[in-house]
Coordinates of C-alpha atoms in Angstrom, one line a residue:
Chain N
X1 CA 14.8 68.1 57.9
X2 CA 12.0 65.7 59.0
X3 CA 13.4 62.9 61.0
X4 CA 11.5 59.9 62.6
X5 CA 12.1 56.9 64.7
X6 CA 11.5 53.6 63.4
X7 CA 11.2 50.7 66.1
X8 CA 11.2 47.1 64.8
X9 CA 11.4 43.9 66.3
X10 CA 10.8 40.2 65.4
X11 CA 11.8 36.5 65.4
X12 CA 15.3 37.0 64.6
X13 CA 16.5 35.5 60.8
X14 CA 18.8 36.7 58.2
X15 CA 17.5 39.6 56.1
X16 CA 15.6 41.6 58.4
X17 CA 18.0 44.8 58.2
X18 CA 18.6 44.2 54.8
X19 CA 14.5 44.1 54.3
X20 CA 13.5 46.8 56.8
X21 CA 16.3 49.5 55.4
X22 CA 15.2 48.7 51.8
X23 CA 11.8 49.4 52.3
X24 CA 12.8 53.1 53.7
X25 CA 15.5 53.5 51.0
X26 CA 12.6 53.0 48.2
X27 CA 11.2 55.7 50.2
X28 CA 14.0 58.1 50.0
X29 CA 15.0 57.9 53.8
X30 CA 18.3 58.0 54.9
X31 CA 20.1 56.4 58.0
X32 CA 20.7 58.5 61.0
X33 CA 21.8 56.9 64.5
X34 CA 20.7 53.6 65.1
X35 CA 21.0 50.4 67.2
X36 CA 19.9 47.1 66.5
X37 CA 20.5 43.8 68.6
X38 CA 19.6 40.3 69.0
X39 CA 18.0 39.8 72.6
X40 CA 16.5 36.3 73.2
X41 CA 16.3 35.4 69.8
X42 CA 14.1 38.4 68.9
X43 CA 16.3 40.6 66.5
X44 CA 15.3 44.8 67.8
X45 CA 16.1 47.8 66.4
X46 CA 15.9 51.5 66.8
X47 CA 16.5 53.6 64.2
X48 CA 16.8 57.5 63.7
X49 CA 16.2 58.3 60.0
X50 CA 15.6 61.3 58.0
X51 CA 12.5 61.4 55.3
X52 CA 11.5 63.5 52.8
X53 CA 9.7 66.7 53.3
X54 CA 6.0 65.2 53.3
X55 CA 6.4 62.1 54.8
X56 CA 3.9 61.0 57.3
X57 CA 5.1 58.8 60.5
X58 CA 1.6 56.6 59.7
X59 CA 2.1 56.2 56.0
X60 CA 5.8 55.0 56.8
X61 CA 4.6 52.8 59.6
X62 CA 2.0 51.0 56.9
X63 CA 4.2 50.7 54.4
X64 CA 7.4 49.3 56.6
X65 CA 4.6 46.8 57.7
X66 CA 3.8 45.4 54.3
X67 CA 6.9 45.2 53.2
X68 CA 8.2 43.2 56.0
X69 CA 5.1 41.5 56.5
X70 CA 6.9 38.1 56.0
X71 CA 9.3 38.7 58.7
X72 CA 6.6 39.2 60.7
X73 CA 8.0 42.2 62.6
X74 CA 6.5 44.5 65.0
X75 CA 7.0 48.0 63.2
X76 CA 6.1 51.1 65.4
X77 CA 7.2 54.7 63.7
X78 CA 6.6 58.3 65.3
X79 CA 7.6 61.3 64.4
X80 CA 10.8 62.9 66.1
X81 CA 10.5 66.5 67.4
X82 CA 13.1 69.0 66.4
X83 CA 15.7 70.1 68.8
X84 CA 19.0 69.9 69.7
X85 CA 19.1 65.9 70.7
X86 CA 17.9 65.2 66.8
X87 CA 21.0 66.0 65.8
X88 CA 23.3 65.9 67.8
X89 CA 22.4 63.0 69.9
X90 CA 22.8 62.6 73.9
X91 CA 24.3 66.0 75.4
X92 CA 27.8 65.2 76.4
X93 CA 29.1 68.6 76.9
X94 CA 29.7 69.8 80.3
X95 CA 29.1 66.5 81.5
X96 CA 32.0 64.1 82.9
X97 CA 31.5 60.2 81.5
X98 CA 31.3 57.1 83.9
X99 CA 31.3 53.4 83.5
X100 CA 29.2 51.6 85.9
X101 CA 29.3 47.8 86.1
X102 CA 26.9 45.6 87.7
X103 CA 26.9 42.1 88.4
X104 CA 25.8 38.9 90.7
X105 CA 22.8 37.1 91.7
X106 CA 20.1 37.9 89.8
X107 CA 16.9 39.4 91.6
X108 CA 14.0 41.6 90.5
X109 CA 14.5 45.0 91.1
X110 CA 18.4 45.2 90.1
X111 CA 18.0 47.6 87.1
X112 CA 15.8 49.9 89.0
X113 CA 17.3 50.5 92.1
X114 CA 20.6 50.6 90.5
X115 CA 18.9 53.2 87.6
X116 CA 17.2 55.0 90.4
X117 CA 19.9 55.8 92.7
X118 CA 21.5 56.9 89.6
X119 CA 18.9 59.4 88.8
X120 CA 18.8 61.0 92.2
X121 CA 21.9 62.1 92.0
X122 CA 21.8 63.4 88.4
X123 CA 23.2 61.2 86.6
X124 CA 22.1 60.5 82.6
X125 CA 22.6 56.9 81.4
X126 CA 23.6 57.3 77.8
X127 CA 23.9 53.6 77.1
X128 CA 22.6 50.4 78.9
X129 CA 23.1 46.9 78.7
X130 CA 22.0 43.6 80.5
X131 CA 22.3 39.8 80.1
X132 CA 21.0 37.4 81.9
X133 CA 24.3 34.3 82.1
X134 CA 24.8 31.1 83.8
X135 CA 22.8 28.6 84.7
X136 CA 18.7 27.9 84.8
X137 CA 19.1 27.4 88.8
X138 CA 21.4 29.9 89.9
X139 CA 21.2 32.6 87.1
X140 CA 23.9 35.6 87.5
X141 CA 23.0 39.4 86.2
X142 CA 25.0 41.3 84.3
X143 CA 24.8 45.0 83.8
X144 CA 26.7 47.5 82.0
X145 CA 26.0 51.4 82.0
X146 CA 27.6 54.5 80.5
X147 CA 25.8 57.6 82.9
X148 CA 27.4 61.1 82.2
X149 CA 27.4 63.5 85.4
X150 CA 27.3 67.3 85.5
X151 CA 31.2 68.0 85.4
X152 CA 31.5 70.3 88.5
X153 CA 30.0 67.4 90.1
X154 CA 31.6 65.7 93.1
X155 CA 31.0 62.3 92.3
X156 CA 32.0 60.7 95.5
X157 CA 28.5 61.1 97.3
X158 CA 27.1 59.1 93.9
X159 CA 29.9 56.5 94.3
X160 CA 29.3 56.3 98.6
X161 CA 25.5 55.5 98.1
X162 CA 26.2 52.5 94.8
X163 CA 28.9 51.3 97.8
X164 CA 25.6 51.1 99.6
X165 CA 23.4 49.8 97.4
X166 CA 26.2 47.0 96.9
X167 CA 26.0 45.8 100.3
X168 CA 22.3 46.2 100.1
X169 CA 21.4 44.1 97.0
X170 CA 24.8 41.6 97.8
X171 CA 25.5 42.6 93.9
X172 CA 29.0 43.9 92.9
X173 CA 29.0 47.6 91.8
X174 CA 32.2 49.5 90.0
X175 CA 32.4 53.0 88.9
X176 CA 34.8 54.1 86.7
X177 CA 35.8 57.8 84.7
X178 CA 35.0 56.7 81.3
X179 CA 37.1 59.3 79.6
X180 CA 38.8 59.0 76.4
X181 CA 42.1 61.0 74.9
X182 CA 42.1 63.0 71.7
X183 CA 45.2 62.0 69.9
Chain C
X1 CA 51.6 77.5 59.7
X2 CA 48.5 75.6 61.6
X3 CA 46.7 73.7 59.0
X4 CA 43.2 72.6 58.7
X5 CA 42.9 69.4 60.7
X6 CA 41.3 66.8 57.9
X7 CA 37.9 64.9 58.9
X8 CA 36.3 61.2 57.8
X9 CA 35.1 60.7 55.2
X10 CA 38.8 62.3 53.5
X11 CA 40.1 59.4 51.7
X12 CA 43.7 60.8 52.0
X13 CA 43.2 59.1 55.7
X14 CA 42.1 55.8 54.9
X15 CA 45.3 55.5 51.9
X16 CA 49.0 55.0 53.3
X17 CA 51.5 57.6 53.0
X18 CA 54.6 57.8 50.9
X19 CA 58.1 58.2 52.1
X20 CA 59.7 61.1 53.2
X21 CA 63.4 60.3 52.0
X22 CA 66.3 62.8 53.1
X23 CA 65.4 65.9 55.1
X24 CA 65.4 69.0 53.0
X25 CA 63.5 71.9 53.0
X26 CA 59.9 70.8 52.5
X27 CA 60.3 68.2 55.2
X28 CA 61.3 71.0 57.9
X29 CA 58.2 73.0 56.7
X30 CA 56.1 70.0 56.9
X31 CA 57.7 69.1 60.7
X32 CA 56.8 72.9 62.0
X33 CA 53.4 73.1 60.1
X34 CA 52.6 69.5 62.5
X35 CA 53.8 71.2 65.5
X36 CA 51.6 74.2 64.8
X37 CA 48.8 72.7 63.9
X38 CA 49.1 70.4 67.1
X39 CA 50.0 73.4 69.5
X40 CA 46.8 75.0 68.1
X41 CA 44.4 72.0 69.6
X42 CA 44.9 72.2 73.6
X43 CA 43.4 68.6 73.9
X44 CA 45.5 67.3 71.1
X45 CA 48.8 65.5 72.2
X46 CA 49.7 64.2 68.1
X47 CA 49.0 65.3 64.9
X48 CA 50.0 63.1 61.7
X49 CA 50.7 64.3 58.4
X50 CA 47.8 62.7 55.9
X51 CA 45.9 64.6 59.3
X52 CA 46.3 68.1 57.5
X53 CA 46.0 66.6 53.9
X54 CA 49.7 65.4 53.1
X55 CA 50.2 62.2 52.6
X56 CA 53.8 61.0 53.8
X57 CA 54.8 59.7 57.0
X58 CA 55.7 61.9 59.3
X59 CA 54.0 63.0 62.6
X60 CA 54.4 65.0 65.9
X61 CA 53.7 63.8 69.8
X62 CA 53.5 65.6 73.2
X63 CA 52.4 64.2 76.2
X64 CA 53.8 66.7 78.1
X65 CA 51.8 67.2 81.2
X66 CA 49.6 64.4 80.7
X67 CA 47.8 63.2 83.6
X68 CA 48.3 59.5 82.1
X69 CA 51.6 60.1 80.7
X70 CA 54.2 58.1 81.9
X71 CA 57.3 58.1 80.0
X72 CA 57.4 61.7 78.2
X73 CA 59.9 63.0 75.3
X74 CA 58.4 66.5 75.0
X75 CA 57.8 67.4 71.5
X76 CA 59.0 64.4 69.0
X77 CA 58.5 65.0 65.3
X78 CA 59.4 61.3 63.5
X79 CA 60.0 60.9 60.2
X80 CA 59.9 57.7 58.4
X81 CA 59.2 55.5 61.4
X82 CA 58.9 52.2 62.2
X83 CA 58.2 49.9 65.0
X84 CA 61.2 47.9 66.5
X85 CA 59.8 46.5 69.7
X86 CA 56.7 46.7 71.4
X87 CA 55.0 45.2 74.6
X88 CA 52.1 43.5 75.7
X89 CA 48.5 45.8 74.8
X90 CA 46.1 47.5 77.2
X91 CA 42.6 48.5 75.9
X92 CA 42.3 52.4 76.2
X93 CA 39.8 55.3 75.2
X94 CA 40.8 57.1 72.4
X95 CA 39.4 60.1 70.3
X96 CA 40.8 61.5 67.0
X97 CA 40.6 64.9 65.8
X98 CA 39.9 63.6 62.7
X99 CA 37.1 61.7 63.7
X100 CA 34.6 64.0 65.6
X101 CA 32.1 63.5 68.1
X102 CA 33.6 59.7 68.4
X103 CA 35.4 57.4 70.8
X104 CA 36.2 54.1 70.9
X105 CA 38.1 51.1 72.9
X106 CA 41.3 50.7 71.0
X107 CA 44.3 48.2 72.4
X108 CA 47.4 49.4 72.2
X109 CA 51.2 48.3 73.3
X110 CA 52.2 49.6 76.7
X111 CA 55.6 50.0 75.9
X112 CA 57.1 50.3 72.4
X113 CA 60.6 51.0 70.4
X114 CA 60.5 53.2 67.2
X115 CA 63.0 54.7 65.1
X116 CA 62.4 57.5 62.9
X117 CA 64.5 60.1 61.1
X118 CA 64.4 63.6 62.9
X119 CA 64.0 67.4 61.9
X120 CA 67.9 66.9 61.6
X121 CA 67.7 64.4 59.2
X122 CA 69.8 62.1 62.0
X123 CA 68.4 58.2 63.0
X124 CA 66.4 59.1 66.2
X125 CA 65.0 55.7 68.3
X126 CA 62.5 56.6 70.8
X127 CA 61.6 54.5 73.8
X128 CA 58.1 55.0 75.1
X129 CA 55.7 53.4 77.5
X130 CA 52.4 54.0 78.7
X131 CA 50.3 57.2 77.2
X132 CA 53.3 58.4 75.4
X133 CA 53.0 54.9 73.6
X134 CA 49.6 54.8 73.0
X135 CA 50.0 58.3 70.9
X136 CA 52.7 57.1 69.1
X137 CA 50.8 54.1 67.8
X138 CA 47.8 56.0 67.0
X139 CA 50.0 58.2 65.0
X140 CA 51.8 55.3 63.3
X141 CA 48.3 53.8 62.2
X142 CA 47.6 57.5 60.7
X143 CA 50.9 56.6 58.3
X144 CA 49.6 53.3 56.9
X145 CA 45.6 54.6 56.6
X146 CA 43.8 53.8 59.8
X147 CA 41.7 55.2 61.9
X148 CA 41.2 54.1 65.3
X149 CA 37.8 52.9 64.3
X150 CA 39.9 50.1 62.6
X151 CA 41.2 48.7 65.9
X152 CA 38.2 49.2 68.3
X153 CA 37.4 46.2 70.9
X154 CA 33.9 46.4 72.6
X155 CA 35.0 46.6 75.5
X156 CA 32.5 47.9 77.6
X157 CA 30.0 45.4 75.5
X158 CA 29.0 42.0 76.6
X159 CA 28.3 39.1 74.0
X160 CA 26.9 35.9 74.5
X161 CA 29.5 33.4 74.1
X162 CA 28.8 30.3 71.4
X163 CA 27.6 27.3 72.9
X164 CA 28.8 24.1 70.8
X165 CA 26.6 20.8 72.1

């Protein structure tokens, strides 16, 4: 199976998802994984999507572009390599899941000390979301993780240093198990 | 006899089940083949019956053991249930065996009151809180067609709240 992924993005307006997936529908491609959001009135999405044997990243890219061309989207498509990830998606076995929450002041540098910190100690983020609330003068930042961790991981050193980093950046951090029940 | 554990996109899940009526024979068969079939899946603690491809309402719990279990039965097969009392919800993680690879936020009652016929065919109510009746309300949604994926809150999501000027 070939698969690629298709990045859009563009003034946000009714009709872009219905306009982008009927474009790769005319050319046979089918809907894998995907996630689309509106992010300061610019409407993104990323999307994992199988085409027929043949089709060429470029060719896709050209056409997705005229097609859209009055949306006025940013279309950017590359092939996907084969492997485990393509179908499966992030690698969750033998890993333990953790919510992280992040939040006050805002300040550059937020994401990536908090991100980095993360990595050192092995952590994956699977999913990642910020927001910028509040007012103009004295804007609050707001971010939202789900990391996974080896499981025979002690997470306590990982949890010492974000206690750390809290008192560092004068932001609030929680970490939470993020496991769910099969029922 | 362990049966094979249905998956989405079986429309016998999404369609609510029938009756069971008086316990005879093929209600005892159907009460032990849920028990199997949920003794057969270590991380399963419930197993309905449109679960193994028969739709009426009947279903089996354990939360025996439980890390998050708080009030515990054992093993509970219900038939004909239905809700009497429940409390105030809690948003929880929840998998489904019929739904793989997924999870999903899903409020629930902490506490709850059902009554149910048993294996005996005698009026059974059983009192639950906590784990014990989070699993019996994900069973009871199996009864009437839903999945969990028809109660999910984004709960670990943010959304920018409507301004109105």
């Amino acid at each position: 199976m070939t698969r690629v992924v298709v990045t859009a993005f563009g003034p946000d307006r009714p009709g872009i998802v219905a306009a982008v997936t009927g474009a790769l529908v005319e050319r046979g491609a089918n809907l894998a994984d995907t996630a689309m959001t509106n992010l300061a009135g610019q409407f993104a999405m990323v999307l994992v999507v199988e085409v027929p044997e043949g089709e060429q990243a470029d060719a896709l890219e050209e056409a997705l572009a005229a097609r859209t061309a009055p949306l006025g989207l940013t279309v950017v498509v590359r092939p996907l390599p084969e492997g485990d990830d393509a179908t499966t998606g992030p690698q969750t076995d033998g890993r333990s899941a953790w919510a992280v929450s992040v939040y006050g002041a805002d300040r550059p540098g937020i994401v990536h000390q908090v991100s980095a910190l993360l990595a050192q100690h092995g952590a994956n983020v699977v999913d990642l979301t910020t927001r910028t609330v509040g007012s103009t003068g004295a804007p609050a930042y707001v971010m939202l993780l789900e990391v996974t961790l080896p499981a025979d991981r002690d997470v306590e050193p990982l949890a010492s240093d974000l206690r750390r980093l809290s008192a560092d950046l004068d932001v609030e951090i929680h970490l939470r198990p993020d496991d769910a029940d099969v029922l | 006899m362990i049966r094979p554990v249905v998956c989405l996109p079986d429309p016998i899940l999404s369609r609510p089940a029938a009756l069971v009526g008086p316990i005879g024979e093929s209600a005892r068969r159907l009460a032990a083949d849920l028990l199997d079939t949920m003794r057969a899946s270590s991380h399963s603690v419930g197993v309905a019956a449109p679960q193994i491809g028969i739709a009426r309402r009947a279903f089996c719990i354990d939360v025996t053991g439980h890390r998050k279990a708080s009030s515990c039965h054992g093993e509970v097969v219900l038939f004909d249930p239905v809700v009497l009392a429940s409390g105030p919800s809690e948003v929880g993680r929840e998998g489904c065996m019929s739904v793989p690879d997924l999870t999903g936020d899903v409020p629930r009652a902490t506490s709850i009151v059902v009554r149910g016929t048993d294996v005996e065919g005698d009026l059974v109510t059983v009192e639950a809180d906590g784990f014990e009746a989070r699993a019996l309300q994900h069973e009871l949604d199996h009864l009437d067609g839903l999945l969990f994926l028809d109660r999910i809150v984004a709960d670990d999501r943010v959304f920018r709240r409507r301004v109105y000027r």
